[in-house]
XYZ file of C-alpha atoms in Angstrom:
291
model
C 175.995 116.807 17.399
C 175.867 114.395 14.455
C 172.917 114.807 12.124
C 172.844 111.317 10.579
C 169.632 109.898 12.049
C 170.388 106.472 10.721
C 172.708 105.796 13.674
C 169.856 106.713 16.087
C 167.244 104.187 15.122
C 168.673 101.950 17.720
C 167.747 103.130 19.721
C 141.946 119.864 29.587
C 141.503 116.964 29.525
C 137.824 116.721 28.414
C 137.605 117.928 24.903
C 134.890 120.460 23.727
C 133.847 121.173 20.165
C 135.901 124.415 20.252
C 139.147 122.311 20.730
C 139.445 121.666 17.000
C 142.080 124.343 16.694
C 143.936 122.746 19.537
C 143.976 119.465 17.614
C 146.173 120.994 14.898
C 149.869 120.758 14.849
C 152.140 123.601 16.171
C 151.216 126.752 14.391
C 153.863 128.221 12.055
C 155.141 131.704 12.276
C 156.696 133.938 9.636
C 159.260 135.255 12.110
C 161.556 132.246 12.210
C 164.564 131.872 14.488
C 168.089 132.849 13.441
C 169.121 129.218 13.564
C 167.458 125.915 14.157
C 164.036 124.768 12.799
C 161.565 126.631 15.100
C 161.357 128.816 18.135
C 160.915 126.863 21.384
C 157.277 125.980 21.891
C 157.579 126.301 25.644
C 155.334 129.390 25.832
C 152.638 127.744 23.641
C 151.756 125.348 26.523
C 149.492 126.430 29.433
C 150.796 125.618 32.978
C 148.643 122.382 33.056
C 150.229 121.411 29.689
C 153.701 121.471 31.179
C 155.486 118.935 33.398
C 155.485 118.845 37.131
C 157.233 121.450 39.167
C 160.042 121.981 40.091
C 161.256 121.805 36.463
C 164.571 119.923 36.126
C 167.744 121.975 36.016
C 168.657 120.525 32.616
C 165.346 121.717 31.039
C 165.747 124.775 28.795
C 162.701 127.010 29.442
C 164.082 130.369 28.193
C 161.874 131.918 25.499
C 164.917 132.790 23.385
C 165.560 129.052 22.861
C 165.254 127.308 19.546
C 164.346 123.776 18.610
C 166.499 121.872 16.146
C 165.414 118.540 14.527
C 167.899 115.712 14.397
C 165.981 112.918 12.860
C 163.580 110.043 13.487
C 164.144 107.920 16.614
C 161.172 105.589 16.385
C 158.193 105.010 14.117
C 155.006 103.293 15.137
C 151.417 102.813 14.011
C 150.037 105.608 16.096
C 152.957 108.120 16.429
C 156.480 108.813 15.459
C 159.175 109.922 17.807
C 161.922 112.487 16.761
C 164.973 113.706 18.517
C 165.277 117.496 18.891
C 167.600 119.733 20.796
C 166.350 122.904 22.563
C 169.000 125.510 23.288
C 169.660 129.131 23.606
C 171.841 130.418 20.713
C 175.280 131.609 21.806
C 175.100 129.805 25.083
C 175.744 126.396 26.530
C 172.121 126.086 27.567
C 170.923 123.062 25.568
C 168.953 119.878 26.138
C 167.836 116.882 24.062
C 164.176 116.010 23.939
C 162.061 113.180 22.378
C 159.205 114.713 20.451
C 156.260 112.204 20.089
C 153.947 113.221 17.328
C 150.679 111.488 16.911
C 149.707 111.056 13.338
C 146.924 112.761 11.485
C 143.683 111.178 10.445
C 145.124 110.104 6.955
C 147.337 107.485 8.623
C 146.557 104.082 10.056
C 146.390 104.557 13.726
C 145.325 103.128 17.058
C 145.313 99.460 16.102
C 143.628 98.449 19.297
C 141.949 101.695 20.395
C 138.437 100.365 20.915
C 139.406 98.360 24.015
C 141.611 101.063 25.571
C 139.100 103.868 24.862
C 136.416 102.181 26.843
C 135.049 104.797 29.251
C 136.859 107.692 27.527
C 133.955 109.796 26.296
C 133.584 113.481 25.716
C 130.608 115.741 26.715
C 129.776 116.266 23.121
C 127.626 113.498 21.495
C 128.698 114.661 18.078
C 132.316 113.942 19.067
C 131.427 110.523 20.494
C 129.622 109.587 17.235
C 132.576 110.754 15.110
C 134.932 108.728 17.327
C 132.770 105.611 17.058
C 132.449 105.892 13.251
C 136.088 106.679 12.881
C 135.488 109.746 10.644
C 138.393 112.102 9.822
C 137.337 114.435 12.614
C 136.741 111.526 14.933
C 140.216 110.288 14.352
C 141.594 113.785 15.224
C 139.620 113.694 18.433
C 141.024 110.194 19.208
C 144.577 111.410 18.516
C 144.098 114.322 20.804
C 142.725 111.985 23.524
C 145.671 109.659 23.205
C 148.128 112.450 23.401
C 146.398 113.978 26.452
C 146.130 110.646 28.138
C 149.748 109.858 27.663
C 151.005 113.206 28.869
C 148.695 112.945 31.993
C 149.980 109.510 32.632
C 153.604 110.591 32.404
C 153.000 113.487 34.820
C 151.153 111.250 37.255
C 153.727 108.487 37.151
C 156.665 110.955 37.419
C 155.161 112.324 40.642
C 154.831 108.827 41.955
C 158.460 108.220 41.192
C 157.764 105.549 38.674
C 160.721 105.440 36.263
C 159.350 107.267 33.202
C 160.914 110.114 31.078
C 160.225 113.526 32.483
C 157.178 114.987 30.639
C 158.245 118.431 29.352
C 155.052 119.731 27.708
C 152.213 119.014 25.252
C 151.404 121.136 22.255
C 148.444 119.777 20.230
C 149.232 116.236 19.519
C 152.961 116.534 20.109
C 154.424 115.414 23.480
C 157.829 116.623 24.304
C 159.624 114.516 26.949
C 163.075 113.781 28.336
C 165.397 112.057 25.806
C 166.662 108.801 27.337
C 170.119 108.180 25.818
C 173.610 109.537 25.480
C 174.459 113.287 25.329
C 175.437 112.838 21.681
C 172.012 111.491 20.606
C 172.142 107.755 20.787
C 168.948 106.301 22.252
C 169.033 103.843 25.101
C 168.450 100.264 24.049
C 165.158 98.577 24.639
C 165.026 95.755 27.200
C 164.679 93.250 24.383
C 168.252 94.194 23.357
C 169.740 93.738 26.767
C 171.359 90.655 28.290
C 173.200 91.924 31.332
C 172.006 92.530 34.947
C 168.643 91.041 34.252
C 168.035 89.905 37.759
C 168.387 93.557 38.966
C 166.181 94.853 36.077
C 163.561 92.297 37.012
C 163.521 93.648 40.571
C 163.180 97.200 39.294
C 160.342 96.256 36.956
C 158.433 94.442 39.650
C 158.782 97.443 42.023
C 157.441 99.783 39.234
C 154.509 97.554 38.347
C 153.593 97.230 42.015
C 153.546 101.006 42.360
C 151.207 101.112 39.291
C 148.894 98.414 40.738
C 148.603 100.193 44.061
C 147.367 103.215 42.130
C 144.868 100.974 40.343
C 146.741 101.250 37.055
C 148.218 98.975 34.387
C 150.475 99.987 31.499
C 148.148 98.105 29.174
C 150.719 97.157 26.575
C 153.804 96.404 28.495
C 156.582 94.359 26.714
C 160.388 94.231 26.411
C 159.971 96.655 23.468
C 158.590 99.635 25.489
C 161.033 99.372 28.387
C 164.354 101.106 28.044
C 167.565 100.439 29.904
C 169.845 103.465 30.544
C 172.889 103.337 32.900
C 171.493 100.251 34.600
C 168.084 101.836 35.145
C 164.864 100.601 33.668
C 162.563 103.232 32.064
C 158.950 102.665 31.118
C 157.797 104.385 27.869
C 154.751 104.446 25.555
C 151.937 105.106 27.976
C 148.885 106.368 25.893
C 146.847 103.258 26.695
C 147.392 103.268 30.512
C 144.362 101.553 32.024
C 142.461 102.235 35.243
C 142.018 98.562 36.190
C 139.291 99.316 38.727
C 137.063 101.418 36.409
C 137.718 99.522 33.201
C 135.451 96.521 32.765
C 138.391 94.496 31.368
C 140.947 95.935 33.853
C 142.054 92.713 35.481
C 142.828 91.188 32.012
C 145.108 94.147 31.232
C 146.894 93.684 34.491
C 147.367 90.024 33.889
C 148.523 90.451 30.299
C 151.226 93.008 31.320
C 152.403 90.533 33.927
C 152.511 87.623 31.561
C 154.233 89.519 28.766
C 157.193 90.688 30.809
C 157.534 87.687 33.185
C 157.539 85.295 30.344
C 160.419 87.159 28.659
C 162.460 87.245 31.810
C 161.764 83.484 32.439
C 163.025 82.679 28.963
C 166.183 84.638 29.821
C 166.838 82.413 32.830
C 165.823 84.810 35.678
C 164.803 82.446 38.414
C 162.549 84.961 40.314
C 160.364 85.654 37.180
C 157.125 83.733 37.192
C 154.115 85.017 35.200
C 151.376 83.598 37.483
C 153.062 84.815 40.709
C 153.529 88.294 39.296
C 149.906 88.533 38.066
C 148.747 87.395 41.530
C 150.900 89.897 43.267
C 149.603 92.711 41.036
C 146.014 91.769 41.618
C 146.605 91.744 45.401
C 148.238 95.156 45.291
C 145.362 96.516 43.235
C 142.863 95.268 45.825
C 141.376 92.640 43.464
C 140.221 89.109 44.238
C 142.703 86.443 43.018
């Protein structure tokens, strides 16, 4: 597999005060693997921190597996995504994973977190104060909440058959998920880079958004830049800010914004069925909201 990452750039639950250790990155060990960068972290996740069963056949779960880093896939304000392979040395058992790592408190992060975090509170008032004041500890708690929220969303949507990458596991603030791309490590393009079969992609997107709305959910930040297209199939990514549109006081506005963002793009590309107002009305109806 090529190691030049430059070519790839194209491409529980409630937290207690004792969870500080859990907020740290994957613990290091002195007993390193014979090859690769680290032993597989599969056994470091509890059953609730692993993806839905049955596990896919392609997923390497053997404890003898090692993880090898192959470079940066995507960088963002809240997290970076890296390409890794997980395989058993001396065998053909290997899979590619996208490792999304939320940044530590010394980085700029969560540029719009106040709106999305509405209603996400812990049982500890100390934690809530730290989050509100954006202290270093508070930012660690926020990072952990975002990671947990995204992993839970991926698991829920996968079980609903919404087109999302398979969520492999969560370890601290690292989410490992299915890599969407070619076997040699080239990431699938974003929708914003695609110009073919847009009518079919629009149909796929509306179906996925309707499924979300029926569950009372909105992506919360949907755009052509967090939708991937792989082998003609649309895939939704970047879900830490998923919104419960019924419980959230601004839920309907998140639903409307998602609809307008994507429908406006498809309209500009000449897809006749795409209409922002019609999609917003459809989603509100499916979510059981008044027009």
